[in-house]
Amino acid sequence: MSKFTLAAVAGASAAVGAATTAAFFGTRKQPEPTQTVTTTATTVGGPSKTTPPLPAPVPVGRVDPKALAAAAPVDPSGLFQYGFPGPVSDLRAVSSLTSSYNRTTRNPNWVAEHITPASVLMREGDRRHSVFEEDMTIPDKFRAKLKDYFRSGYDRGHQVPAADCKWSQEAMNATFALSNMCPQVGEGFNRDYWAHFEDFCRRLTTFYPSVRIVTGPLYLPKKEADGKWKVSYEVIGSPPNVAVPTHFYKIIYAEDGKAGGNVSLGAFVLPNDKISNDKPLKDFEVPVEAVERASGLEFASLLPPARRRQLCKEVSCSIIVKEYADRQKAFAKPGLPSPK
């Protein structure tokens, strides 16, 4: 794995914080603190006696609320009679993806997909029959709206690509909900480098029988002129409604297909900005732990180290440049706007 610096991650544009370093993430694991319990013997005018051990701590979440209320003059949990404030991660599980939605940013926290050699070869779905739509399962006041993207200057960027879900029309249609979208820079990113990156993921099915991918947005800080680290991002819509991510991540799990078998992990973070097609994909490779620290999520906590492999040590992590405009002409109907 290449040495990780966010300068490389954001190197496509100085505007997204090219001076950021790996030290920000502090991915080095700290040693687990050790706790020693000592029992002391005390002589009290006779035979030696041992001080009684402290009572076992009560596990979090098992406190008896009635006992707590009896011991305290207040009841903060009484708030729940009016409802649970949240946060709520609206989970969406459909045939082609599973996702978690962030009501604050109006973008997904993460979107998971699964591709196989069979799924990428099937051609039952046609994106000409798919339309962008609001996710009506999200409450209206938290929902990303079609009008938010209108003349925003950003593409409605699929997190799970439609091209990964050609195995059925229903599966492809499901990728067009705005809960699977984030505002993405169009020319030079969504229609170019990001599309080539998605193609790289599909090509992995020629080496692995099962590939799982988690994709999502990041909002990373950059060092300002005053020397302070700050998070700054645009919000589109009128009134402002949908946050524009500074970066995007993909976590790739390339499975060998065996029960309890090996999983080749690859983690990448790309700036939401124009990226030259001659930029090596490996420049955006990062440790999984870096994405976890930046996102507040965990991606492989149940995967034993013995089963882990490094994806880019097993295959060539590189893109193949395909002209996006030519691919658009192949399926665009006369008079209809580009589907992205």
Short mmCIF file of C-alpha atoms in Angstrom, two decimals:
data_model
loop_
_atom_site.label_atom_id
_atom_site.label_comp_id
_atom_site.label_asym_id
_atom_site.label_seq_id
_atom_site.Cartn_x
_atom_site.Cartn_y
_atom_site.Cartn_z
CA MET A 1 0.00 0.00 0.00
CA SER A 2 1.33 3.41 -0.90
CA LYS A 3 2.21 5.84 1.86
CA PHE A 4 -0.91 7.75 2.78
CA THR A 5 -1.10 11.52 2.71
CA LEU A 6 -4.18 13.59 2.16
CA ALA A 7 -1.97 15.79 0.04
CA ALA A 8 -2.10 12.93 -2.46
CA VAL A 9 -5.80 12.41 -1.91
CA ALA A 10 -6.60 16.05 -2.50
CA GLY A 11 -3.74 16.59 -4.92
CA ALA A 12 -6.10 17.07 -7.84
CA SER A 13 -6.91 20.54 -6.61
CA ALA A 14 -5.34 22.95 -4.17
CA ALA A 15 -8.87 24.12 -3.38
CA VAL A 16 -9.63 20.90 -1.53
CA GLY A 17 -6.67 21.06 0.84
CA ALA A 18 -3.52 19.76 -0.84
CA ALA A 19 -1.47 20.51 2.28
CA THR A 20 -3.34 18.03 4.48
CA THR A 21 -1.22 15.24 5.91
CA ALA A 22 -1.74 11.78 7.31
CA ALA A 23 -1.01 13.07 10.79
CA PHE A 24 -4.52 14.56 10.83
CA PHE A 25 -6.06 11.10 10.91
CA GLY A 26 -3.66 9.64 13.48
CA THR A 27 -4.32 6.11 12.25
CA ARG A 28 -1.59 4.52 14.39
CA LYS A 29 -3.17 2.17 16.87
CA GLN A 30 -2.62 3.05 20.50
CA PRO A 31 -1.79 0.26 22.99
CA GLU A 32 -4.73 -0.98 25.01
CA PRO A 33 -4.61 0.39 28.57
CA THR A 34 -4.06 -2.25 31.25
CA GLN A 35 -6.01 -2.29 34.45
CA THR A 36 -4.67 -3.90 37.64
CA VAL A 37 -6.93 -4.74 40.58
CA THR A 38 -5.01 -5.16 43.85
CA THR A 39 -6.41 -6.73 47.02
CA THR A 40 -4.66 -5.59 50.19
CA ALA A 41 -4.60 -7.48 53.47
CA THR A 42 -5.23 -5.49 56.64
CA THR A 43 -4.61 -6.71 60.20
CA VAL A 44 -7.24 -5.52 62.68
CA GLY A 45 -6.33 -6.83 66.14
CA GLY A 46 -6.48 -10.45 65.09
CA PRO A 47 -6.33 -12.67 62.05
CA SER A 48 -5.67 -11.12 58.66
CA LYS A 49 -8.74 -9.97 56.80
CA THR A 50 -9.11 -9.05 53.16
CA THR A 51 -10.97 -5.95 52.07
CA PRO A 52 -14.11 -6.91 50.15
CA PRO A 53 -13.89 -6.46 46.33
CA LEU A 54 -15.72 -3.60 44.69
CA PRO A 55 -19.13 -4.47 43.24
CA ALA A 56 -19.13 -5.33 39.54
CA PRO A 57 -20.00 -2.34 37.34
CA VAL A 58 -23.50 -2.33 35.85
CA PRO A 59 -23.29 -2.72 32.05
CA VAL A 60 -24.31 0.36 30.09
CA GLY A 61 -27.94 0.15 28.98
CA ARG A 62 -28.98 -2.11 31.87
CA VAL A 63 -29.55 0.56 34.48
CA ASP A 64 -32.96 0.21 36.12
CA PRO A 65 -34.68 3.54 35.31
CA LYS A 66 -36.98 3.23 38.35
CA ALA A 67 -34.03 2.76 40.68
CA LEU A 68 -32.25 5.67 39.03
CA ALA A 69 -35.29 7.93 39.36
CA ALA A 70 -35.61 7.02 43.02
CA ALA A 71 -32.02 8.06 43.64
CA ALA A 72 -32.11 11.29 41.61
CA PRO A 73 -34.43 14.32 41.73
CA VAL A 74 -34.60 14.54 37.91
CA ASP A 75 -35.55 12.30 34.99
CA PRO A 76 -33.83 13.37 31.74
CA SER A 77 -35.17 10.31 29.91
CA GLY A 78 -38.66 11.67 30.38
CA LEU A 79 -38.02 13.49 27.12
CA PHE A 80 -38.79 10.25 25.28
CA GLN A 81 -42.51 10.66 26.06
CA TYR A 82 -42.45 13.27 23.31
CA GLY A 83 -40.39 11.22 20.88
CA PHE A 84 -36.80 10.17 20.24
CA PRO A 85 -34.76 13.12 18.86
CA GLY A 86 -32.37 10.96 16.85
CA PRO A 87 -30.15 10.93 14.99
CA VAL A 88 -32.08 8.67 12.63
CA SER A 89 -30.27 6.87 9.82
CA ASP A 90 -32.97 6.03 7.33
CA LEU A 91 -32.08 2.54 6.11
CA ARG A 92 -33.06 1.58 2.60
CA ALA A 93 -32.80 -2.04 1.48
CA VAL A 94 -33.76 -2.70 -2.13
CA SER A 95 -32.71 -5.28 -4.69
CA SER A 96 -29.62 -3.42 -5.91
CA LEU A 97 -28.36 -1.61 -2.81
CA THR A 98 -28.55 -1.06 0.92
CA SER A 99 -28.02 2.46 2.23
CA SER A 100 -28.02 4.70 5.28
CA TYR A 101 -29.27 8.27 4.81
CA ASN A 102 -28.05 11.36 6.66
CA ARG A 103 -30.91 13.77 7.39
CA THR A 104 -28.52 16.64 8.12
CA THR A 105 -26.54 16.66 4.88
CA ARG A 106 -29.36 15.17 2.74
CA ASN A 107 -26.78 12.74 1.41
CA PRO A 108 -26.23 9.07 2.22
CA ASN A 109 -23.84 8.11 4.99
CA TRP A 110 -22.96 5.04 2.97
CA VAL A 111 -24.37 2.90 0.18
CA ALA A 112 -23.48 -0.79 -0.19
CA GLU A 113 -23.68 -2.91 -3.33
CA HIS A 114 -22.67 -6.38 -4.49
CA ILE A 115 -21.47 -7.25 -7.97
CA THR A 116 -20.52 -10.62 -9.46
CA PRO A 117 -19.30 -11.84 -12.86
CA ALA A 118 -22.89 -12.83 -13.69
CA SER A 119 -24.46 -9.54 -12.59
CA VAL A 120 -22.17 -7.34 -14.69
CA LEU A 121 -22.78 -9.42 -17.82
CA MET A 122 -26.58 -9.27 -17.68
CA ARG A 123 -28.30 -6.63 -19.81
CA GLU A 124 -31.91 -6.59 -18.66
CA GLY A 125 -31.90 -2.96 -17.52
CA ASP A 126 -31.77 0.15 -19.73
CA ARG A 127 -31.17 3.52 -18.08
CA ARG A 128 -33.24 5.22 -20.76
CA HIS A 129 -36.23 3.84 -18.90
CA SER A 130 -35.04 5.14 -15.52
CA VAL A 131 -35.81 8.59 -14.10
CA PHE A 132 -34.37 10.53 -11.18
CA GLU A 133 -36.81 10.70 -8.30
CA GLU A 134 -37.03 11.86 -4.71
CA ASP A 135 -36.97 9.16 -2.07
CA MET A 136 -40.50 9.31 -0.69
CA THR A 137 -39.55 7.12 2.28
CA ILE A 138 -37.60 10.09 3.69
CA PRO A 139 -39.72 12.67 5.58
CA ASP A 140 -40.30 15.72 3.38
CA LYS A 141 -38.42 18.16 5.63
CA PHE A 142 -35.28 16.01 5.46
CA ARG A 143 -35.52 14.95 1.83
CA ALA A 144 -33.18 15.88 -1.02
CA LYS A 145 -35.33 17.45 -3.75
CA LEU A 146 -35.03 17.40 -7.52
CA LYS A 147 -35.23 21.20 -7.52
CA ASP A 148 -32.14 21.37 -5.28
CA TYR A 149 -29.99 20.13 -8.16
CA PHE A 150 -31.64 22.35 -10.80
CA ARG A 151 -28.99 24.73 -12.17
CA SER A 152 -26.79 23.97 -9.18
CA GLY A 153 -23.72 23.34 -11.31
CA TYR A 154 -23.43 19.80 -9.93
CA ASP A 155 -24.37 16.39 -11.30
CA ARG A 156 -26.69 14.06 -9.46
CA GLY A 157 -23.90 11.64 -8.74
CA HIS A 158 -24.82 7.99 -8.26
CA GLN A 159 -23.13 6.33 -5.30
CA VAL A 160 -24.14 2.89 -6.58
CA PRO A 161 -23.77 3.29 -10.36
CA ALA A 162 -26.66 2.43 -12.65
CA ALA A 163 -24.17 0.52 -14.79
CA ASP A 164 -23.63 -1.93 -11.91
CA CYS A 165 -27.31 -2.84 -11.90
CA LYS A 166 -28.12 -3.78 -15.48
CA TRP A 167 -29.22 -7.22 -14.33
CA SER A 168 -32.82 -5.96 -14.02
CA GLN A 169 -34.78 -2.81 -14.83
CA GLU A 170 -36.15 -2.67 -11.29
CA ALA A 171 -32.64 -2.88 -9.85
CA MET A 172 -31.43 -0.08 -12.12
CA ASN A 173 -34.45 2.11 -11.36
CA ALA A 174 -33.69 1.85 -7.65
CA THR A 175 -30.32 3.54 -8.16
CA PHE A 176 -32.02 6.72 -9.42
CA ALA A 177 -33.52 7.72 -6.05
CA LEU A 178 -31.90 10.88 -4.69
CA SER A 179 -31.02 9.01 -1.49
CA ASN A 180 -28.40 7.27 -3.69
CA MET A 181 -27.09 10.62 -4.95
CA CYS A 182 -24.64 13.30 -3.91
CA PRO A 183 -23.75 16.56 -5.68
CA GLN A 184 -20.67 15.79 -7.75
CA VAL A 185 -18.51 17.90 -10.02
CA GLY A 186 -19.53 16.82 -13.51
CA GLU A 187 -16.88 17.39 -16.13
CA GLY A 188 -13.54 16.00 -15.03
CA PHE A 189 -14.99 13.94 -12.19
CA ASN A 190 -18.43 12.29 -12.30
CA ARG A 191 -18.36 12.04 -16.07
CA ASP A 192 -14.69 11.18 -16.23
CA TYR A 193 -12.32 9.97 -13.50
CA TRP A 194 -15.06 8.77 -11.13
CA ALA A 195 -16.71 6.87 -14.00
CA HIS A 196 -13.38 5.22 -14.83
CA PHE A 197 -13.01 4.27 -11.15
CA GLU A 198 -16.46 2.64 -11.22
CA ASP A 199 -15.37 0.71 -14.30
CA PHE A 200 -12.28 -0.49 -12.40
CA CYS A 201 -14.58 -1.90 -9.71
CA ARG A 202 -16.60 -3.83 -12.31
CA ARG A 203 -13.42 -5.20 -13.88
CA LEU A 204 -12.49 -6.74 -10.54
CA THR A 205 -15.16 -9.38 -11.22
CA THR A 206 -12.80 -10.89 -13.79
CA PHE A 207 -10.47 -11.78 -10.89
CA TYR A 208 -12.90 -12.32 -8.01
CA PRO A 209 -16.23 -14.19 -7.91
CA SER A 210 -17.74 -11.69 -5.48
CA VAL A 211 -17.07 -7.97 -5.00
CA ARG A 212 -18.75 -5.79 -2.40
CA ILE A 213 -18.40 -2.01 -2.43
CA VAL A 214 -19.33 0.69 0.07
CA THR A 215 -19.41 4.26 -1.27
CA GLY A 216 -20.11 7.54 0.44
CA PRO A 217 -19.29 11.22 0.93
CA LEU A 218 -16.75 12.88 3.20
CA TYR A 219 -16.48 16.43 4.51
CA LEU A 220 -12.79 16.87 5.21
CA PRO A 221 -11.05 19.85 6.83
CA LYS A 222 -8.37 21.90 5.20
CA LYS A 223 -5.83 24.26 6.69
CA GLU A 224 -6.81 27.89 6.23
CA ALA A 225 -4.53 30.91 5.91
CA ASP A 226 -4.82 31.56 9.65
CA GLY A 227 -3.30 28.13 10.33
CA LYS A 228 -6.53 26.65 11.66
CA TRP A 229 -8.18 23.51 10.31
CA LYS A 230 -11.75 24.11 9.17
CA VAL A 231 -14.49 22.16 7.43
CA SER A 232 -16.17 24.17 4.68
CA TYR A 233 -18.60 22.94 2.04
CA GLU A 234 -21.24 24.39 -0.26
CA VAL A 235 -24.95 23.73 0.21
CA ILE A 236 -27.19 23.70 -2.86
CA GLY A 237 -30.91 24.36 -3.19
CA SER A 238 -33.19 27.31 -2.51
CA PRO A 239 -33.46 27.41 0.43
CA PRO A 240 -30.08 25.68 0.94
CA ASN A 241 -30.77 21.99 1.45
CA VAL A 242 -28.15 19.51 0.15
CA ALA A 243 -24.51 19.56 1.25
CA VAL A 244 -21.77 19.27 -1.37
CA PRO A 245 -19.15 16.75 -0.17
CA THR A 246 -15.49 17.69 -0.37
CA HIS A 247 -14.47 14.09 -1.05
CA PHE A 248 -15.84 10.62 -1.75
CA TYR A 249 -14.66 7.22 -0.54
CA LYS A 250 -14.98 3.66 -1.74
CA ILE A 251 -14.22 0.60 0.35
CA ILE A 252 -13.80 -2.51 -1.80
CA TYR A 253 -14.13 -6.07 -0.49
CA ALA A 254 -12.93 -8.54 -3.13
CA GLU A 255 -13.94 -12.00 -1.86
CA ASP A 256 -12.34 -15.26 -2.96
CA GLY A 257 -15.71 -17.01 -2.84
CA LYS A 258 -14.76 -19.57 -0.21
CA ALA A 259 -16.58 -19.95 3.10
CA GLY A 260 -14.42 -18.16 5.63
CA GLY A 261 -12.03 -17.30 2.81
CA ASN A 262 -9.78 -14.33 2.21
CA VAL A 263 -11.01 -10.82 1.48
CA SER A 264 -8.86 -8.34 -0.40
CA LEU A 265 -9.54 -4.86 0.95
CA GLY A 266 -9.00 -1.61 -0.87
CA ALA A 267 -9.87 1.89 0.38
CA PHE A 268 -9.79 5.02 -1.76
CA VAL A 269 -10.58 8.70 -1.15
CA LEU A 270 -11.01 11.07 -4.09
CA PRO A 271 -11.62 14.85 -4.02
CA ASN A 272 -14.91 16.11 -5.44
CA ASP A 273 -13.08 18.06 -8.11
CA LYS A 274 -11.64 17.72 -11.59
CA ILE A 275 -8.99 15.02 -11.75
CA SER A 276 -6.68 14.49 -14.69
CA ASN A 277 -7.13 11.09 -16.33
CA ASP A 278 -3.38 10.50 -16.13
CA LYS A 279 -3.51 10.59 -12.31
CA PRO A 280 -2.66 7.09 -10.97
CA LEU A 281 -5.50 5.50 -9.02
CA LYS A 282 -3.03 4.29 -6.40
CA ASP A 283 -2.40 7.92 -5.47
CA PHE A 284 -5.86 7.85 -3.87
CA GLU A 285 -5.37 4.60 -1.97
CA VAL A 286 -5.58 5.03 1.82
CA PRO A 287 -5.76 2.76 4.86
CA VAL A 288 -9.27 1.61 5.75
CA GLU A 289 -8.68 3.13 9.20
CA ALA A 290 -8.24 6.57 7.62
CA VAL A 291 -11.71 6.43 6.10
CA GLU A 292 -13.13 5.15 9.37
CA ARG A 293 -11.67 8.08 11.30
CA ALA A 294 -12.87 10.59 8.73
CA SER A 295 -16.40 9.18 8.43
CA GLY A 296 -17.07 7.91 11.95
CA LEU A 297 -17.98 4.54 10.45
CA GLU A 298 -16.49 1.06 10.78
CA PHE A 299 -16.10 -1.17 7.74
CA ALA A 300 -14.32 -4.36 8.74
CA SER A 301 -14.60 -4.76 12.51
CA LEU A 302 -15.72 -8.39 12.14
CA LEU A 303 -13.11 -9.37 9.55
CA PRO A 304 -10.18 -11.15 11.28
CA PRO A 305 -6.72 -9.89 10.30
CA ALA A 306 -5.78 -13.41 9.19
CA ARG A 307 -8.38 -13.22 6.39
CA ARG A 308 -7.38 -9.76 5.17
CA ARG A 309 -5.38 -9.14 2.03
CA GLN A 310 -4.36 -5.89 0.32
CA LEU A 311 -6.22 -5.43 -2.95
CA CYS A 312 -3.58 -3.39 -4.74
CA LYS A 313 -0.91 -6.01 -3.98
CA GLU A 314 -2.98 -8.65 -5.78
CA VAL A 315 -4.25 -6.72 -8.81
CA SER A 316 -3.19 -3.63 -10.69
CA CYS A 317 -5.17 -0.73 -9.23
CA SER A 318 -5.43 1.46 -12.31
CA ILE A 319 -8.13 2.99 -14.47
CA ILE A 320 -8.82 2.54 -18.16
CA VAL A 321 -9.84 5.82 -19.73
CA LYS A 322 -13.07 5.71 -21.70
CA GLU A 323 -14.61 8.79 -23.21
CA TYR A 324 -17.78 9.57 -21.30
CA ALA A 325 -19.32 11.62 -24.12
CA ASP A 326 -19.10 8.69 -26.52
CA ARG A 327 -20.81 6.41 -24.03
CA GLN A 328 -23.60 8.97 -23.57
CA LYS A 329 -24.33 9.06 -27.29
CA ALA A 330 -24.75 5.29 -27.25
CA PHE A 331 -27.91 5.44 -25.13
CA ALA A 332 -29.21 9.04 -25.18
CA LYS A 333 -32.57 9.59 -26.89
CA PRO A 334 -32.80 12.52 -29.34
CA GLY A 335 -33.99 15.64 -27.56
CA LEU A 336 -33.45 14.26 -24.06
CA PRO A 337 -30.88 15.71 -21.66
CA SER A 338 -27.89 13.73 -20.46
CA PRO A 339 -28.99 11.25 -17.75
CA LYS A 340 -26.30 12.44 -15.32
#
